[in-house]
mmCIF file of C-alpha atoms and ligand atoms in Angstrom:
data_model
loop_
_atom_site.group_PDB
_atom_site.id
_atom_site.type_symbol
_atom_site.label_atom_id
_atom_site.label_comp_id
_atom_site.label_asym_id
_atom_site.label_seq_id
_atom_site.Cartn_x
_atom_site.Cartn_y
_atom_site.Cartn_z
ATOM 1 C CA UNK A 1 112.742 106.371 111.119
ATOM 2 C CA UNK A 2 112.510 103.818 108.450
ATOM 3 C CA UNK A 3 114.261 100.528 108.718
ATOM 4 C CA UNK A 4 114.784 97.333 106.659
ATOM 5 C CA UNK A 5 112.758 97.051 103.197
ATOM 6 C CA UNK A 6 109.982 94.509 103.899
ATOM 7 C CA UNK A 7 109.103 94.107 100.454
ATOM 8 C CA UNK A 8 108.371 95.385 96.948
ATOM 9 C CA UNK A 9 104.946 94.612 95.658
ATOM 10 C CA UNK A 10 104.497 93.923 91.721
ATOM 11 C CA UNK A 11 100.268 93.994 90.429
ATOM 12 C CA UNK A 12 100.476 91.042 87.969
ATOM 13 C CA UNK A 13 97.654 90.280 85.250
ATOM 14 C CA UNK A 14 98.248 86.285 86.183
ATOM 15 C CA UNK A 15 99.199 85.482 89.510
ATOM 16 C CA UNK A 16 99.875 81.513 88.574
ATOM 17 C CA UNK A 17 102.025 82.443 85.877
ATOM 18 C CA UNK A 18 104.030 85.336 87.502
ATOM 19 C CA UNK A 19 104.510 82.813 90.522
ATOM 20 C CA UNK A 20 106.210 79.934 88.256
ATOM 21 C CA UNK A 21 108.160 82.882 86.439
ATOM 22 C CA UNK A 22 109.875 83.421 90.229
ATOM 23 C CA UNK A 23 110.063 79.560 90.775
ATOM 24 C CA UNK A 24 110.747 78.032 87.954
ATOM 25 C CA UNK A 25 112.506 80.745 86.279
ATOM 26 C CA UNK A 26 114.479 83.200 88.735
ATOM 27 C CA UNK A 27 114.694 79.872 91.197
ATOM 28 C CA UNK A 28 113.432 81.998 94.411
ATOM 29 C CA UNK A 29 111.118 80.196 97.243
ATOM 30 C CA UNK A 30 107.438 81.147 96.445
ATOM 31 C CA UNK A 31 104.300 80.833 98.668
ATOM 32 C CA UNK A 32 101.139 79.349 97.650
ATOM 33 C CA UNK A 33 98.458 82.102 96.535
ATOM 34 C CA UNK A 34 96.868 84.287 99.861
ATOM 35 C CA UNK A 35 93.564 85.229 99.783
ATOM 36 C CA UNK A 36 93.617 88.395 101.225
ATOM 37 C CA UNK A 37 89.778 89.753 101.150
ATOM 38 C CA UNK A 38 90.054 92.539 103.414
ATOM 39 C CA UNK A 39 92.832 93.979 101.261
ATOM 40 C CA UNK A 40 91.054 93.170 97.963
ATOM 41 C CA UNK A 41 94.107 90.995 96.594
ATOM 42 C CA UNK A 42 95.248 87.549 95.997
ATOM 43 C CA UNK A 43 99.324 87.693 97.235
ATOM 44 C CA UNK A 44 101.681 85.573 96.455
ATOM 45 C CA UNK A 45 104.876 85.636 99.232
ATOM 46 C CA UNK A 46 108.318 85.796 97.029
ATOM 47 C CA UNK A 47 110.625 84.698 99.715
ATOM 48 C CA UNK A 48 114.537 86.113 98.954
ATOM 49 C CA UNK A 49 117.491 86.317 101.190
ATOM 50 C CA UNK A 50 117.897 89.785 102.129
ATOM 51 C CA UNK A 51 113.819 90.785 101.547
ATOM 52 C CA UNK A 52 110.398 89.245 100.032
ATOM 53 C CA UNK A 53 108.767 90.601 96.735
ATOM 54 C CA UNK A 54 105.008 90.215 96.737
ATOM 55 C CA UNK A 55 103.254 89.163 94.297
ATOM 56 C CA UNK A 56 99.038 91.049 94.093
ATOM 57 C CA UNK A 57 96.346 90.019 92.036
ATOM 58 C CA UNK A 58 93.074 91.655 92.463
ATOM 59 C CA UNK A 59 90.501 89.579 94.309
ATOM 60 C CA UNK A 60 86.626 90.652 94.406
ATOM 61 C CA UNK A 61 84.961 93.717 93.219
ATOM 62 C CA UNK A 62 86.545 96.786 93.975
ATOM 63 C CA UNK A 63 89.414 95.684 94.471
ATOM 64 C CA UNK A 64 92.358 98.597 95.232
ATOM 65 C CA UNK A 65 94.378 96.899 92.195
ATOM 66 C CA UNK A 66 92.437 96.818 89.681
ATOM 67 C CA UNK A 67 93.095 100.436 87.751
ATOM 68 C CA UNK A 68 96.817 99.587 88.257
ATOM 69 C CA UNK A 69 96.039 96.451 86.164
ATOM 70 C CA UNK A 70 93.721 98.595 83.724
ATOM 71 C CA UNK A 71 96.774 101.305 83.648
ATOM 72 C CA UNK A 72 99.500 98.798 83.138
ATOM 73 C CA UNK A 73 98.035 95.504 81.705
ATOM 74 C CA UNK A 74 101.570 93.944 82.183
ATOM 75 C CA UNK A 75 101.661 94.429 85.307
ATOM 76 C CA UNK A 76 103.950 97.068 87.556
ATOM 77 C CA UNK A 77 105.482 97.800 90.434
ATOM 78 C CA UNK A 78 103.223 99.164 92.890
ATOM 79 C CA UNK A 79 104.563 100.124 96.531
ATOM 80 C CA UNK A 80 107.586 99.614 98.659
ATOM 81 C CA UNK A 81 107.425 98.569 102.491
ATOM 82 C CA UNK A 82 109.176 99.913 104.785
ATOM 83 C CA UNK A 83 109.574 98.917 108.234
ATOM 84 C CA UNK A 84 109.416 101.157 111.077
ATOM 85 C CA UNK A 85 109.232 100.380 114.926
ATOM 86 C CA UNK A 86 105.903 102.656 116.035
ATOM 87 C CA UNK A 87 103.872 102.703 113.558
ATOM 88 C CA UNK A 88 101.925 105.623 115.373
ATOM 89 C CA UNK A 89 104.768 107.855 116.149
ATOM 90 C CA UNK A 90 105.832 107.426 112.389
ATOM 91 C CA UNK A 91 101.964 108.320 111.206
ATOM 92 C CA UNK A 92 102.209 111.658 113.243
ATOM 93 C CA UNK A 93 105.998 112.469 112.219
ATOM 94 C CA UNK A 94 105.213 112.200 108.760
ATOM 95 C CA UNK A 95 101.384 113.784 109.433
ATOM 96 C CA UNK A 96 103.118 117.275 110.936
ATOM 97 C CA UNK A 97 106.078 116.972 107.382
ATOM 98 C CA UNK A 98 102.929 117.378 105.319
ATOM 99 C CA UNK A 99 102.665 113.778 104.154
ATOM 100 C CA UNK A 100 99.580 112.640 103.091
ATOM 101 C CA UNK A 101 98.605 109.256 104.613
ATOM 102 C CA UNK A 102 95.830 107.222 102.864
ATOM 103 C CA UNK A 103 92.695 106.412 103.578
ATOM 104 C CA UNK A 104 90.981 106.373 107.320
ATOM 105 C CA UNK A 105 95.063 106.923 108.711
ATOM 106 C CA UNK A 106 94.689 104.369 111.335
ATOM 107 C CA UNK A 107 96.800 101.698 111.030
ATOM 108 C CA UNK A 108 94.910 98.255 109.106
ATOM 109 C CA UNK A 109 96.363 94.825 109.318
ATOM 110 C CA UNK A 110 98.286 93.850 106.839
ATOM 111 C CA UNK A 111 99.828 91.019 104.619
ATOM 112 C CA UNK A 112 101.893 89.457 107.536
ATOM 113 C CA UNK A 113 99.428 89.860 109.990
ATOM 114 C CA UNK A 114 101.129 93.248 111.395
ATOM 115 C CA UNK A 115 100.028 96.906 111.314
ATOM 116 C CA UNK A 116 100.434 98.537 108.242
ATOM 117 C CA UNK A 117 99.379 102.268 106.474
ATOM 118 C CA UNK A 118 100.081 103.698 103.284
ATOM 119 C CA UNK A 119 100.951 106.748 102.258
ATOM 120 C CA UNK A 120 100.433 108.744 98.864
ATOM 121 C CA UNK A 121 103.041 108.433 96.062
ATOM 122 C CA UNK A 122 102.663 112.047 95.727
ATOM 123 C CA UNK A 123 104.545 113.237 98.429
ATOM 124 C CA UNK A 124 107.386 110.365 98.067
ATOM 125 C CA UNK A 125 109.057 110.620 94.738
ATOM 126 C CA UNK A 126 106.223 109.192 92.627
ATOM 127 C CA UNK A 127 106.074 105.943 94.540
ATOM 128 C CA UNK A 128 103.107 104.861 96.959
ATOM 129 C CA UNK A 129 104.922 103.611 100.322
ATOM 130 C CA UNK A 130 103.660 100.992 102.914
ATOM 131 C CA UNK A 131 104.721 101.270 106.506
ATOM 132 C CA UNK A 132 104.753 98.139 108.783
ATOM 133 C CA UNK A 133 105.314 97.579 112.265
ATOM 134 C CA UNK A 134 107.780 94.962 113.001
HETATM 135 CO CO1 LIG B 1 102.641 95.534 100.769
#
């Protein structure tokens, strides 16, 4: 069911500072900051050959990231993406395996503009999990 990895998301304390570590550091081609309101992050697009890492902030009050931050003032990792072709028919697989999906379980748009859900870390090995449809 699950296809390429889209991305990896890291929480970072300082987005400015973790996006010239990827530049100027690891050399890798790095957006501009995304204001992402809806979402309650500030991203930052690490673009690599064979998949992007994402860079979140938290942006506004209540924002989804902020107890990562508080539970890992370094930063973290904090989901993988994975992409799947019907983002539906995946959502009711998983639903009737006894997977937990988060929050209202329709699909929300996401970073790149495409449909997205997540689903709870519990269930897969300790490690929250995006889905997008590509
Ligand atoms: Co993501």
């Amino acid at each position: 069911m699950i296809g390429r990895l889209n991305h990896v998301a890291i929480v970072v304390p300082d987005l400015a500072s973790a996006a010239a570590l990827y530049r100027d550091v690891l050399g890798a081609d790095v957006s501009a900051p995304v204001p992402l309101p809806t979402h309650g992050v500030t991203t930052v697009f690490v673009t690599l050959p064979n998949s992007k890492i994402e860079l979140l902030s938290p942006l506004g009050e209540n924002s989804p990231v902020a107890a990562f931050l508080e539970r890992h003032p370094a930063g973290g990792m904090h989901h993988l993406c994975y992409e799947v072709a019907d983002i539906l028919a995946a959502r009711d697989t998983l639903k009737a395996a006894g997977a937990r999906v988060l929050g209202s379980q329709e699909p929300t748009t996401g970073a790149h503009g495409k449909p997205v859900l997540f689903l709870h870390p519990k269930d897969f090995c300790g490690t929250l999990i995006e889905l997008e449809q590509v």
